Coordinates of C-alpha atoms in Angstrom, one line a residue:
X12 CA -22.1 -6.0 7.0
X13 CA -20.1 -7.3 9.8
X14 CA -23.2 -8.0 11.8
X15 CA -25.0 -9.7 9.0
X16 CA -21.9 -11.8 8.0
X17 CA -20.9 -12.6 11.5
X18 CA -17.4 -11.5 10.7
X19 CA -15.1 -9.5 13.0
X20 CA -12.4 -9.0 10.4
X21 CA -11.5 -6.0 8.3
X22 CA -9.0 -5.1 5.7
X23 CA -7.4 -1.7 5.7
X24 CA -5.4 0.0 2.9
X25 CA -4.3 3.4 4.3
X26 CA -2.5 4.3 7.5
X27 CA -5.0 7.1 8.6
X28 CA -7.9 4.6 7.9
X29 CA -6.1 1.9 9.8
X30 CA -5.9 4.1 12.9
X31 CA -9.6 4.9 12.6
X32 CA -10.4 1.2 12.2
X33 CA -8.5 0.4 15.3
X34 CA -10.4 3.1 17.3
X35 CA -13.9 2.4 15.9
X36 CA -13.6 -1.4 15.8
X37 CA -11.3 -2.1 18.8
X38 CA -12.4 -5.8 19.0
X39 CA -11.9 -6.6 15.3
X40 CA -8.9 -8.3 13.7
X41 CA -7.3 -6.1 11.0
X42 CA -5.3 -7.2 8.0
X43 CA -3.5 -4.7 5.7
X44 CA -4.6 -4.9 2.1
X45 CA -1.2 -3.7 0.7
X46 CA 2.3 -3.4 2.1
X47 CA 2.7 0.0 3.8
X48 CA 6.0 1.8 3.8
X49 CA 7.6 1.2 7.2
X50 CA 7.4 4.9 8.0
X51 CA 3.6 4.6 7.7
X52 CA 3.6 1.6 10.1
X53 CA 5.7 3.6 12.6
X54 CA 3.2 6.4 12.3
X55 CA 0.3 4.0 13.1
X56 CA 1.9 3.1 16.4
X57 CA 2.6 6.8 17.3
X58 CA -1.1 7.6 16.7
X59 CA -2.6 4.4 18.2
X60 CA -5.0 5.1 21.1
X61 CA -7.6 3.0 22.9
X62 CA -7.8 -0.7 23.8
X63 CA -6.9 -2.2 20.4
X64 CA -4.1 -4.7 20.9
X65 CA -2.0 -4.5 17.7
X66 CA 0.3 -7.3 18.8
X67 CA -2.7 -9.7 18.8
X68 CA -5.2 -8.2 16.4
X69 CA -3.2 -6.6 13.5
X70 CA -1.4 -8.3 10.6
X71 CA 1.0 -6.3 8.6
X72 CA 1.4 -7.3 4.9
X73 CA 4.9 -7.9 3.7
X74 CA 5.9 -8.7 0.1
X75 CA 9.7 -8.9 0.1
X76 CA 12.6 -9.9 2.4
X77 CA 13.8 -6.3 2.3
X78 CA 10.4 -5.0 3.6
X79 CA 10.4 -7.7 6.2
X80 CA 13.8 -6.6 7.4
X81 CA 12.5 -3.1 7.8
X82 CA 9.6 -4.3 9.9
X83 CA 11.9 -6.4 12.0
X84 CA 13.9 -3.2 12.8
X85 CA 10.6 -1.4 13.5
X86 CA 9.6 -4.1 16.0
X87 CA 13.0 -3.8 17.7
X88 CA 12.7 -0.1 18.0
X89 CA 9.2 -0.3 19.4
X90 CA 9.9 -3.2 21.7
X91 CA 6.9 -5.0 20.4
X92 CA 6.0 -8.1 18.3
X93 CA 4.6 -7.6 14.8
X94 CA 2.4 -10.2 13.2
X95 CA 3.3 -10.4 9.5
X96 CA 1.2 -11.9 6.7
X97 CA 3.2 -12.7 3.6
X98 CA 1.8 -11.6 0.2
X99 CA 2.2 -14.3 -2.4
X100 CA 1.8 -14.1 -6.2
X101 CA -0.8 -16.5 -7.3
X102 CA -1.0 -15.3 -10.9
X103 CA -1.9 -11.6 -10.7
X104 CA 1.8 -10.6 -10.9
X105 CA 1.3 -7.4 -8.9
X106 CA 4.2 -8.2 -6.6
X107 CA 4.5 -10.5 -3.7
X108 CA 6.6 -13.7 -3.2
X109 CA 6.9 -15.6 -6.5
X110 CA 9.2 -18.5 -5.6
X111 CA 10.1 -20.8 -2.7
X112 CA 13.6 -19.5 -2.4
X113 CA 12.3 -16.0 -1.5
X114 CA 9.7 -17.5 0.8
X115 CA 12.4 -19.5 2.6
X116 CA 14.4 -16.4 3.3
X117 CA 11.4 -14.7 4.8
X118 CA 10.3 -17.6 6.9
X119 CA 13.8 -18.1 8.2
X120 CA 13.9 -14.4 9.3
X121 CA 10.6 -14.8 11.1
X122 CA 11.7 -18.1 12.7
X123 CA 15.0 -16.5 13.9
X124 CA 13.3 -13.6 15.6
X125 CA 10.4 -14.9 17.6
X126 CA 10.4 -12.0 20.0
X127 CA 9.9 -9.5 17.2
X128 CA 8.0 -11.3 14.4
X129 CA 5.1 -13.8 14.2
X130 CA 4.1 -15.6 11.0
X131 CA 0.4 -14.8 10.6
X132 CA -0.4 -16.4 7.2
X133 CA -0.6 -15.7 3.5
X134 CA -2.5 -13.3 1.2
X135 CA -3.1 -14.5 -2.3
X136 CA -5.1 -11.9 -4.1
X137 CA -6.6 -13.3 -7.3
X138 CA -8.4 -10.4 -9.0
X139 CA -7.3 -11.6 -12.4
X140 CA -9.7 -14.5 -12.0
X141 CA -12.6 -12.2 -12.4
X142 CA -11.3 -9.7 -15.0
X143 CA -8.2 -8.6 -16.9
X144 CA -7.5 -11.9 -18.6
X145 CA -8.8 -12.7 -22.1
X146 CA -11.2 -15.7 -22.1
X147 CA -9.0 -17.5 -24.6
X148 CA -6.4 -17.9 -21.8
X149 CA -8.9 -19.5 -19.4
X150 CA -12.3 -19.3 -17.9
X151 CA -12.6 -17.8 -14.4
X152 CA -13.0 -21.3 -13.0
X153 CA -9.8 -22.4 -14.7
X154 CA -7.9 -19.4 -13.6
X155 CA -9.0 -19.9 -10.0
X156 CA -7.9 -23.5 -10.1
X157 CA -4.4 -22.4 -11.3
X158 CA -4.3 -19.7 -8.6
X159 CA -5.2 -22.0 -5.8
X160 CA -2.7 -24.6 -7.0
X161 CA 0.0 -22.0 -6.7
X162 CA -1.3 -21.1 -3.3
X163 CA -1.3 -24.7 -2.2
X164 CA 2.3 -25.0 -3.3
X165 CA 3.4 -22.1 -1.1
X166 CA 1.4 -23.5 1.8
X167 CA 2.9 -26.9 1.5
X168 CA 6.4 -25.5 1.3
X169 CA 5.9 -23.4 4.4
X170 CA 4.4 -26.3 6.3
X171 CA 7.3 -28.6 5.5
X172 CA 10.2 -26.1 5.4
X173 CA 9.3 -24.3 8.7
X174 CA 6.8 -26.6 10.5
X175 CA 7.2 -24.8 13.8
X176 CA 5.6 -21.7 12.2
X177 CA 2.6 -23.5 10.8
X178 CA -0.6 -23.8 12.9
X179 CA -4.3 -24.0 12.3
X180 CA -4.8 -20.4 13.4
X181 CA -3.1 -19.0 10.4
X182 CA -4.9 -16.5 8.1
X183 CA -4.9 -17.9 4.6
X184 CA -6.5 -15.0 2.8
X185 CA -7.7 -15.3 -0.8
X186 CA -10.3 -13.9 -3.1
X187 CA -11.3 -10.3 -3.7
X188 CA -14.4 -8.7 -5.1
X189 CA -13.8 -9.9 -8.7
X190 CA -13.4 -13.5 -7.7
X191 CA -15.0 -14.1 -4.3
X192 CA -18.2 -15.8 -5.8
X193 CA -16.0 -18.6 -7.1
X194 CA -14.4 -19.6 -3.9
X195 CA -17.2 -21.7 -2.5
X196 CA -15.7 -25.0 -3.6
X197 CA -12.0 -24.5 -2.7
X198 CA -10.9 -25.8 0.8
X199 CA -7.5 -24.1 1.3
X200 CA -8.3 -20.5 2.2
X201 CA -9.5 -19.6 5.7
X202 CA -11.0 -16.2 4.7
X203 CA -12.2 -14.5 1.6
X204 CA -12.0 -10.8 1.0
X205 CA -14.8 -8.8 -0.5
X206 CA -15.5 -5.0 -0.4
X207 CA -16.0 -3.1 -3.7
X208 CA -18.4 -5.7 -4.9
X209 CA -20.9 -4.4 -2.3
X210 CA -21.0 -1.0 -4.1
X211 CA -20.3 -2.3 -7.6
X212 CA -18.9 0.7 -9.5
X213 CA -18.7 0.4 -13.3
X214 CA -15.3 -1.1 -13.3
X215 CA -16.8 -4.1 -11.6
X216 CA -19.5 -4.8 -14.3
X217 CA -18.1 -8.3 -14.8
X218 CA -19.5 -11.8 -15.2
X219 CA -18.6 -13.0 -11.7
X220 CA -20.6 -10.1 -10.1
X221 CA -23.6 -10.3 -12.5
X222 CA -26.0 -10.8 -9.5
X223 CA -24.8 -7.6 -7.7
X224 CA -26.5 -4.3 -8.1
X225 CA -24.9 -0.8 -8.1
X226 CA -25.2 0.8 -4.6
X227 CA -23.3 4.1 -4.8
X228 CA -24.1 7.1 -6.9
X229 CA -23.0 10.8 -7.1
X230 CA -26.0 13.1 -7.0
X231 CA -25.5 16.7 -8.3
X232 CA -28.0 19.4 -9.2
X233 CA -28.6 21.0 -12.6
X234 CA -27.4 24.6 -12.5
X235 CA -28.3 25.7 -16.0
X236 CA -30.3 24.6 -19.0
X237 CA -29.1 26.4 -22.1
X238 CA -30.9 24.7 -25.0
X239 CA -29.3 23.2 -28.1
X240 CA -25.5 22.6 -28.0
X241 CA -23.5 25.8 -28.9
X242 CA -19.8 25.5 -29.5
X243 CA -17.7 28.6 -28.8
X244 CA -16.6 30.3 -31.9
X245 CA -19.0 28.3 -34.0
X246 CA -21.9 30.1 -32.4
X247 CA -25.1 29.8 -34.6
X248 CA -23.4 27.3 -36.9
X249 CA -23.5 24.9 -33.9
X250 CA -27.1 24.0 -34.8
X251 CA -25.7 21.4 -37.2
X252 CA -24.9 19.2 -34.2
X253 CA -28.4 19.3 -32.8
X254 CA -29.9 18.8 -36.2
X255 CA -27.8 15.7 -36.7
X256 CA -28.1 14.3 -33.2
X257 CA -31.3 14.6 -31.2
X258 CA -29.3 13.9 -28.1
X259 CA -27.6 17.3 -28.5
X260 CA -30.8 19.4 -28.5
X261 CA -30.6 20.1 -24.8
X262 CA -27.5 21.3 -22.9
X263 CA -27.2 21.3 -19.1
X264 CA -24.5 22.4 -16.7
X265 CA -24.2 20.5 -13.5
X266 CA -22.7 21.5 -10.1
X267 CA -19.1 20.2 -10.2
X268 CA -17.9 17.4 -12.5
X269 CA -14.9 15.7 -14.0
X270 CA -15.3 12.8 -11.7
X271 CA -14.3 9.3 -12.6
X272 CA -17.9 8.4 -13.1
X273 CA -20.5 7.8 -15.8
X274 CA -23.9 9.4 -16.2
X275 CA -26.6 7.0 -14.9
X276 CA -29.9 8.9 -14.5
X277 CA -31.9 10.1 -16.2
X278 CA -31.0 7.9 -19.1
X279 CA -29.8 9.5 -22.3
X280 CA -27.3 11.9 -20.8
X281 CA -24.0 12.2 -22.7
X282 CA -20.8 14.1 -22.1
X283 CA -19.8 16.6 -24.8
X284 CA -16.2 15.9 -25.7
X285 CA -15.9 19.1 -27.8
X286 CA -16.8 21.3 -24.9
X287 CA -14.6 19.3 -22.6
X288 CA -14.5 18.5 -18.9
X289 CA -14.9 21.0 -16.1
X290 CA -14.6 20.3 -12.3
X291 CA -16.6 23.5 -11.8
X292 CA -19.6 23.3 -14.2
X293 CA -19.6 20.1 -16.3
X294 CA -21.7 20.2 -19.5
X295 CA -23.9 17.3 -20.5
X296 CA -26.2 16.9 -23.5
X297 CA -29.5 15.1 -23.9
X298 CA -32.7 15.0 -25.9
X299 CA -35.7 17.0 -24.8
X300 CA -37.4 13.8 -23.7
X301 CA -35.2 13.6 -20.6
X302 CA -37.3 16.3 -19.0
X303 CA -34.6 17.8 -16.9
X304 CA -35.0 21.3 -15.4
X305 CA -32.8 23.6 -13.3
X306 CA -32.4 22.2 -9.7
X307 CA -33.3 18.7 -10.7
X308 CA -30.8 16.0 -9.7
X309 CA -28.4 14.2 -12.1
X310 CA -27.0 10.9 -10.9
X311 CA -23.6 9.5 -11.9
X312 CA -22.2 6.0 -11.2
X313 CA -18.6 5.9 -10.0
X314 CA -16.1 3.9 -12.0
X315 CA -14.2 2.9 -8.9
X316 CA -15.2 3.1 -5.2
X317 CA -12.2 4.1 -3.1
X318 CA -10.9 7.3 -4.8
X319 CA -14.2 8.7 -5.9
X320 CA -16.1 8.3 -2.6
X321 CA -13.4 10.2 -0.8
X322 CA -14.1 13.4 -2.8
X323 CA -17.4 13.9 -1.1
X324 CA -18.9 14.3 2.4
X325 CA -21.3 11.8 4.1
X326 CA -22.8 8.9 2.2
X327 CA -26.6 9.4 2.3
X328 CA -28.3 6.0 2.5
X329 CA -31.7 5.6 0.7
X330 CA -34.1 2.7 1.0
X331 CA -37.6 2.6 -0.6
X332 CA -37.1 6.1 -2.0
X333 CA -36.5 7.6 1.5
X334 CA -33.4 8.9 3.1
X335 CA -32.4 6.6 6.0
X336 CA -29.1 7.8 7.4
X337 CA -25.8 9.7 6.8
X338 CA -22.6 7.7 7.0
X339 CA -19.4 9.7 7.6
X340 CA -16.5 9.1 5.2
X341 CA -12.9 8.6 6.5
X342 CA -10.5 11.5 6.1
X343 CA -7.5 10.9 3.8
X344 CA -5.1 12.2 6.4
X345 CA -4.8 11.8 10.1

Protein backbone atom coordinates (compact mmCIF):
# COMPACT_ATOMS: atom_id res chain seq x y z
CA UNK A 1 0.00 0.00 0.00
CA UNK A 2 2.88 2.36 0.75
CA UNK A 3 4.35 1.76 -2.69
CA UNK A 4 1.03 2.21 -4.49
CA UNK A 5 0.10 5.35 -2.54
CA UNK A 6 3.56 6.88 -2.62
CA UNK A 7 3.41 7.40 1.14
CA UNK A 8 6.23 6.82 3.59
CA UNK A 9 4.10 7.45 6.67
CA UNK A 10 2.64 4.95 9.11
CA UNK A 11 0.47 5.15 12.18
CA UNK A 12 1.21 2.79 15.08
CA UNK A 13 -0.98 2.01 18.09
CA UNK A 14 0.99 -0.36 20.34
CA UNK A 15 4.52 -0.15 21.71
CA UNK A 16 5.70 -3.60 20.53
CA UNK A 17 4.33 -2.81 17.06
CA UNK A 18 6.02 0.58 17.12
CA UNK A 19 9.40 -1.06 17.66
CA UNK A 20 8.74 -3.48 14.81
CA UNK A 21 7.66 -0.60 12.54
CA UNK A 22 10.88 1.29 13.33
CA UNK A 23 12.94 -1.80 12.46
CA UNK A 24 11.04 -2.89 9.35
CA UNK A 25 10.46 0.62 7.94
CA UNK A 26 13.56 2.55 9.08
CA UNK A 27 13.05 5.33 6.52
CA UNK A 28 9.35 5.95 7.30
CA UNK A 29 7.82 8.66 9.48
CA UNK A 30 5.72 7.23 12.32
CA UNK A 31 2.82 8.85 14.17
CA UNK A 32 1.21 7.31 17.24
CA UNK A 33 -2.50 6.68 16.83
CA UNK A 34 -3.23 6.99 20.53
CA UNK A 35 -1.40 8.43 23.53
CA UNK A 36 0.83 5.80 25.10
CA UNK A 37 1.57 5.67 28.82
CA UNK A 38 4.96 7.26 29.33
CA UNK A 39 6.31 3.93 30.58
CA UNK A 40 5.54 2.42 27.17
CA UNK A 41 7.33 5.29 25.46
CA UNK A 42 10.38 4.71 27.66
CA UNK A 43 10.30 1.00 26.79
CA UNK A 44 10.29 1.88 23.08
CA UNK A 45 13.60 3.70 23.47
CA UNK A 46 15.14 0.86 25.49
CA UNK A 47 14.23 -1.61 22.73
CA UNK A 48 15.01 0.65 19.75
CA UNK A 49 17.63 -0.76 17.39
CA UNK A 50 18.81 0.11 13.92
CA UNK A 51 19.06 3.34 11.94
CA UNK A 52 15.57 4.73 12.70
CA UNK A 53 16.02 8.29 13.98
CA UNK A 54 13.22 8.79 16.51
CA UNK A 55 14.13 12.44 17.13
CA UNK A 56 13.40 13.17 13.47
CA UNK A 57 10.95 10.47 12.31
CA UNK A 58 8.64 9.79 15.27
CA UNK A 59 5.72 11.82 16.60
CA UNK A 60 4.32 10.99 20.03
CA UNK A 61 0.63 11.76 20.51
CA UNK A 62 -0.20 13.78 23.63
CA UNK A 63 -3.71 14.60 24.78
CA UNK A 64 -3.35 16.54 28.04
CA UNK A 65 -0.90 18.93 29.73
CA UNK A 66 -0.28 16.25 32.35
CA UNK A 67 0.83 13.69 29.77
CA UNK A 68 2.94 16.31 28.04
CA UNK A 69 4.66 16.99 31.36
CA UNK A 70 5.44 13.27 31.66
CA UNK A 71 6.94 13.21 28.18
CA UNK A 72 8.98 16.30 28.99
CA UNK A 73 10.47 14.46 31.96
CA UNK A 74 11.14 11.43 29.74
CA UNK A 75 12.98 13.59 27.22
CA UNK A 76 15.12 15.00 30.00
CA UNK A 77 15.92 11.56 31.33
CA UNK A 78 16.87 10.28 27.90
CA UNK A 79 18.75 13.39 26.91
CA UNK A 80 16.85 13.57 23.63
CA UNK A 81 14.22 15.67 21.91
CA UNK A 82 10.68 14.36 21.47
CA UNK A 83 8.41 15.44 18.66
CA UNK A 84 4.86 15.77 20.02
CA UNK A 85 1.62 15.84 18.07
CA UNK A 86 -1.33 17.23 20.03
CA UNK A 87 -4.63 15.33 19.91
CA UNK A 88 -7.58 17.68 19.49
CA UNK A 89 -11.27 16.95 19.96
CA UNK A 90 -13.07 17.84 16.73
CA UNK A 91 -16.41 16.36 17.78
CA UNK A 92 -15.75 12.70 18.54
CA UNK A 93 -15.38 13.47 22.28
CA UNK A 94 -12.94 10.61 22.88
CA UNK A 95 -10.46 12.81 24.70
CA UNK A 96 -7.93 15.27 23.40
CA UNK A 97 -7.72 19.04 23.77
CA UNK A 98 -11.18 20.60 23.79
CA UNK A 99 -10.49 24.28 24.44
CA UNK A 100 -7.95 26.98 23.67
CA UNK A 101 -6.95 27.45 27.32
CA UNK A 102 -5.71 23.86 27.53
CA UNK A 103 -3.99 24.15 24.18
CA UNK A 104 -2.28 27.36 25.32
CA UNK A 105 -0.79 25.56 28.35
CA UNK A 106 0.60 22.79 26.17
CA UNK A 107 2.03 25.10 23.52
CA UNK A 108 3.64 27.22 26.25
CA UNK A 109 5.30 24.12 27.72
CA UNK A 110 6.67 23.13 24.31
CA UNK A 111 7.84 26.65 23.55
CA UNK A 112 9.62 26.87 26.90
CA UNK A 113 11.52 23.60 26.42
CA UNK A 114 12.93 23.65 22.87
CA UNK A 115 15.77 21.27 23.71
CA UNK A 116 13.35 18.58 24.89
CA UNK A 117 10.10 19.10 22.95
CA UNK A 118 9.17 19.96 19.38
CA UNK A 119 5.65 20.80 18.24
CA UNK A 120 4.91 18.43 15.33
CA UNK A 121 1.25 19.22 14.62
CA UNK A 122 -2.30 18.14 15.41
CA UNK A 123 -4.38 14.99 15.14
CA UNK A 124 -8.12 15.49 14.76
CA UNK A 125 -9.70 12.05 14.43
CA UNK A 126 -13.26 12.33 13.08
CA UNK A 127 -14.66 8.79 13.00
CA UNK A 128 -18.05 10.09 14.14
CA UNK A 129 -18.45 11.62 10.68
CA UNK A 130 -18.81 8.16 9.17
CA UNK A 131 -20.76 6.35 11.88
CA UNK A 132 -22.13 6.60 15.39
CA UNK A 133 -24.24 9.73 14.92
CA UNK A 134 -27.96 9.53 14.00
CA UNK A 135 -28.70 11.04 10.59
CA UNK A 136 -31.15 13.47 12.19
CA UNK A 137 -28.17 15.21 13.82
CA UNK A 138 -26.36 15.75 10.55
CA UNK A 139 -25.22 14.14 7.32
CA UNK A 140 -21.60 12.94 7.06
CA UNK A 141 -20.81 16.00 4.97
CA UNK A 142 -22.32 18.35 7.56
CA UNK A 143 -20.53 16.62 10.42
CA UNK A 144 -17.22 16.83 8.57
CA UNK A 145 -17.73 20.56 7.96
CA UNK A 146 -18.30 21.06 11.70
CA UNK A 147 -15.24 18.97 12.58
CA UNK A 148 -12.97 20.86 10.21
CA UNK A 149 -14.29 24.20 11.51
CA UNK A 150 -13.23 23.15 15.01
CA UNK A 151 -9.89 21.98 13.63
CA UNK A 152 -9.41 25.32 11.87
CA UNK A 153 -10.09 27.13 15.13
CA UNK A 154 -7.33 25.25 16.95
CA UNK A 155 -4.93 25.78 14.05
CA UNK A 156 -5.65 29.52 13.95
CA UNK A 157 -5.17 29.81 17.71
CA UNK A 158 -1.83 28.01 17.62
CA UNK A 159 -0.63 30.08 14.67
CA UNK A 160 -1.43 33.36 16.39
CA UNK A 161 -0.75 32.40 20.02
CA UNK A 162 2.64 30.75 19.41
CA UNK A 163 3.74 31.81 15.93
CA UNK A 164 7.31 30.63 16.52
CA UNK A 165 6.05 27.04 16.72
CA UNK A 166 4.03 27.20 13.51
CA UNK A 167 5.59 26.16 10.21
CA UNK A 168 4.60 24.59 6.91
CA UNK A 169 6.12 21.23 7.83
CA UNK A 170 3.59 20.50 10.58
CA UNK A 171 1.57 17.31 10.39
CA UNK A 172 -2.12 18.20 10.43
CA UNK A 173 -3.62 14.73 10.60
CA UNK A 174 -7.33 14.15 10.04
CA UNK A 175 -9.72 11.55 8.75
CA UNK A 176 -9.83 7.89 9.62
CA UNK A 177 -11.32 4.91 7.84
CA UNK A 178 -14.98 5.90 8.42
CA UNK A 179 -14.51 9.41 7.02
CA UNK A 180 -11.49 9.51 4.73
CA UNK A 181 -13.55 9.41 1.53
CA UNK A 182 -15.07 12.78 2.41
CA UNK A 183 -11.82 14.67 2.88
CA UNK A 184 -11.12 15.38 -0.78
CA UNK A 185 -12.56 18.87 -0.67
CA UNK A 186 -11.14 20.26 2.58
CA UNK A 187 -7.84 22.14 2.40
CA UNK A 188 -6.63 22.23 6.00
CA UNK A 189 -5.24 18.77 6.71
CA UNK A 190 -1.84 17.72 5.39
CA UNK A 191 -2.44 13.99 5.75
CA UNK A 192 -5.42 11.65 6.01
CA UNK A 193 -5.36 8.39 7.95
CA UNK A 194 -6.90 5.19 6.61
CA UNK A 195 -6.30 1.60 7.62
CA UNK A 196 -9.20 -0.64 8.61
CA UNK A 197 -11.16 0.41 5.53
CA UNK A 198 -8.70 -1.61 3.45
CA UNK A 199 -9.93 -4.80 5.14
CA UNK A 200 -13.51 -3.68 5.80
CA UNK A 201 -14.69 -5.80 8.74
CA UNK A 202 -18.43 -5.85 9.40
CA UNK A 203 -18.23 -2.90 11.81
CA UNK A 204 -17.28 -0.80 8.79
CA UNK A 205 -20.32 -1.65 6.68
CA UNK A 206 -21.17 2.04 6.46
CA UNK A 207 -22.31 4.47 3.80
CA UNK A 208 -18.95 6.20 3.38
CA UNK A 209 -17.23 2.88 2.57
CA UNK A 210 -19.90 1.50 0.26
CA UNK A 211 -17.39 1.05 -2.58
CA UNK A 212 -14.99 -0.99 -0.44
CA UNK A 213 -15.01 -4.78 -0.44
CA UNK A 214 -14.23 -7.07 2.52
CA UNK A 215 -10.68 -8.38 2.29
CA UNK A 216 -10.06 -10.41 5.45
CA UNK A 217 -11.73 -13.66 6.48
CA UNK A 218 -11.26 -16.43 9.02
CA UNK A 219 -11.13 -19.88 7.42
CA UNK A 220 -11.76 -22.94 9.59
CA UNK A 221 -12.55 -26.58 8.77
CA UNK A 222 -15.72 -28.48 9.56
CA UNK A 223 -14.88 -31.13 12.16
CA UNK A 224 -18.25 -32.83 12.49
CA UNK A 225 -21.61 -33.05 10.76
CA UNK A 226 -24.26 -34.36 13.17
CA UNK A 227 -27.55 -33.91 11.34
CA UNK A 228 -30.63 -32.08 12.64
CA UNK A 229 -30.14 -29.91 15.71
CA UNK A 230 -30.28 -31.83 19.00
CA UNK A 231 -30.48 -29.93 22.27
CA UNK A 232 -29.02 -31.65 25.36
CA UNK A 233 -31.75 -32.98 27.67
CA UNK A 234 -34.42 -32.47 24.99
CA UNK A 235 -32.87 -35.24 22.91
CA UNK A 236 -35.46 -36.59 20.40
CA UNK A 237 -37.86 -33.78 21.23
CA UNK A 238 -35.37 -31.43 19.57
CA UNK A 239 -36.83 -32.39 16.18
CA UNK A 240 -39.43 -29.66 16.63
CA UNK A 241 -36.67 -27.12 15.88
CA UNK A 242 -35.70 -28.69 12.56
CA UNK A 243 -39.35 -29.22 11.67
CA UNK A 244 -40.08 -25.56 12.27
CA UNK A 245 -36.88 -24.15 10.72
CA UNK A 246 -35.26 -25.68 7.65
CA UNK A 247 -32.04 -23.91 8.62
CA UNK A 248 -31.71 -26.19 11.68
CA UNK A 249 -31.81 -29.46 9.75
CA UNK A 250 -28.03 -29.69 9.61
CA UNK A 251 -25.59 -29.15 12.47
CA UNK A 252 -21.86 -28.69 12.02
CA UNK A 253 -19.03 -28.24 14.49
CA UNK A 254 -16.10 -26.16 13.34
CA UNK A 255 -12.51 -26.04 14.54
CA UNK A 256 -12.34 -23.26 17.14
CA UNK A 257 -14.88 -20.49 17.42
CA UNK A 258 -16.27 -17.72 19.64
CA UNK A 259 -14.51 -15.12 17.50
CA UNK A 260 -15.80 -11.60 17.09
CA UNK A 261 -16.92 -12.50 13.59
CA UNK A 262 -19.97 -13.39 11.50
CA UNK A 263 -20.49 -16.40 9.23
CA UNK A 264 -19.92 -15.36 5.64
CA UNK A 265 -19.62 -18.50 3.47
CA UNK A 266 -21.31 -20.68 2.55
CA UNK A 267 -24.42 -18.56 2.83
CA UNK A 268 -27.16 -19.72 5.16
CA UNK A 269 -25.04 -20.62 8.20
CA UNK A 270 -26.39 -19.50 11.55
CA UNK A 271 -25.15 -19.69 15.12
CA UNK A 272 -27.33 -21.64 17.55
CA UNK A 273 -27.85 -19.50 20.63
CA UNK A 274 -29.40 -22.33 22.65
CA UNK A 275 -26.30 -24.50 22.32
CA UNK A 276 -24.11 -21.45 22.96
CA UNK A 277 -20.58 -20.46 22.04
CA UNK A 278 -17.46 -22.59 22.21
CA UNK A 279 -13.86 -21.54 21.58
CA UNK A 280 -13.04 -25.22 21.06
CA UNK A 281 -15.78 -26.56 18.74
CA UNK A 282 -18.38 -23.97 17.80
CA UNK A 283 -21.72 -25.22 16.51
CA UNK A 284 -23.42 -23.81 13.45
CA UNK A 285 -26.72 -24.77 11.84
CA UNK A 286 -27.83 -24.67 8.22
CA UNK A 287 -30.22 -26.20 5.74
CA UNK A 288 -29.15 -29.28 3.78
CA UNK A 289 -28.78 -27.11 0.68
CA UNK A 290 -25.47 -25.63 1.90
CA UNK A 291 -23.80 -28.90 0.95
CA UNK A 292 -21.11 -28.81 3.64
CA UNK A 293 -19.14 -31.93 4.52
CA UNK A 294 -16.50 -32.76 7.10
CA UNK A 295 -13.15 -31.12 6.19
CA UNK A 296 -14.81 -28.42 4.06
CA UNK A 297 -13.91 -24.85 4.95
CA UNK A 298 -16.23 -22.36 6.62
CA UNK A 299 -15.42 -18.65 6.27
CA UNK A 300 -16.21 -15.97 8.82
CA UNK A 301 -15.87 -12.22 8.40
CA UNK A 302 -14.34 -10.39 11.38
CA UNK A 303 -16.35 -7.62 13.00
CA UNK A 304 -13.16 -5.65 13.69
CA UNK A 305 -9.66 -5.95 12.31
CA UNK A 306 -7.06 -5.26 15.00
CA UNK A 307 -8.05 -7.62 17.78
CA UNK A 308 -9.33 -10.52 15.67
CA UNK A 309 -6.38 -10.76 13.27
CA UNK A 310 -3.96 -11.03 16.17
CA UNK A 311 -5.56 -14.30 17.28
CA UNK A 312 -4.15 -16.16 14.30
CA UNK A 313 -0.91 -16.84 12.47
CA UNK A 314 0.13 -15.62 9.04
CA UNK A 315 -2.36 -13.92 6.76
CA UNK A 316 -2.73 -16.00 3.61
CA UNK A 317 -3.25 -13.79 0.56
CA UNK A 318 -5.44 -15.07 -2.25
CA UNK A 319 -5.90 -13.65 -5.74
CA UNK A 320 -7.92 -15.26 -8.51
CA UNK A 321 -8.65 -18.24 -6.31
CA UNK A 322 -4.96 -19.05 -5.80
CA UNK A 323 -2.79 -18.58 -2.73
CA UNK A 324 -0.18 -15.88 -3.40
CA UNK A 325 1.76 -15.33 -0.21
CA UNK A 326 1.89 -15.57 3.58
CA UNK A 327 2.18 -12.32 5.54
CA UNK A 328 3.40 -12.59 9.14
CA UNK A 329 1.34 -10.90 11.85
CA UNK A 330 3.00 -8.77 14.56
CA UNK A 331 3.28 -10.27 18.02
CA UNK A 332 1.35 -8.56 20.80
CA UNK A 333 4.39 -8.37 23.09
CA UNK A 334 8.02 -7.57 22.47
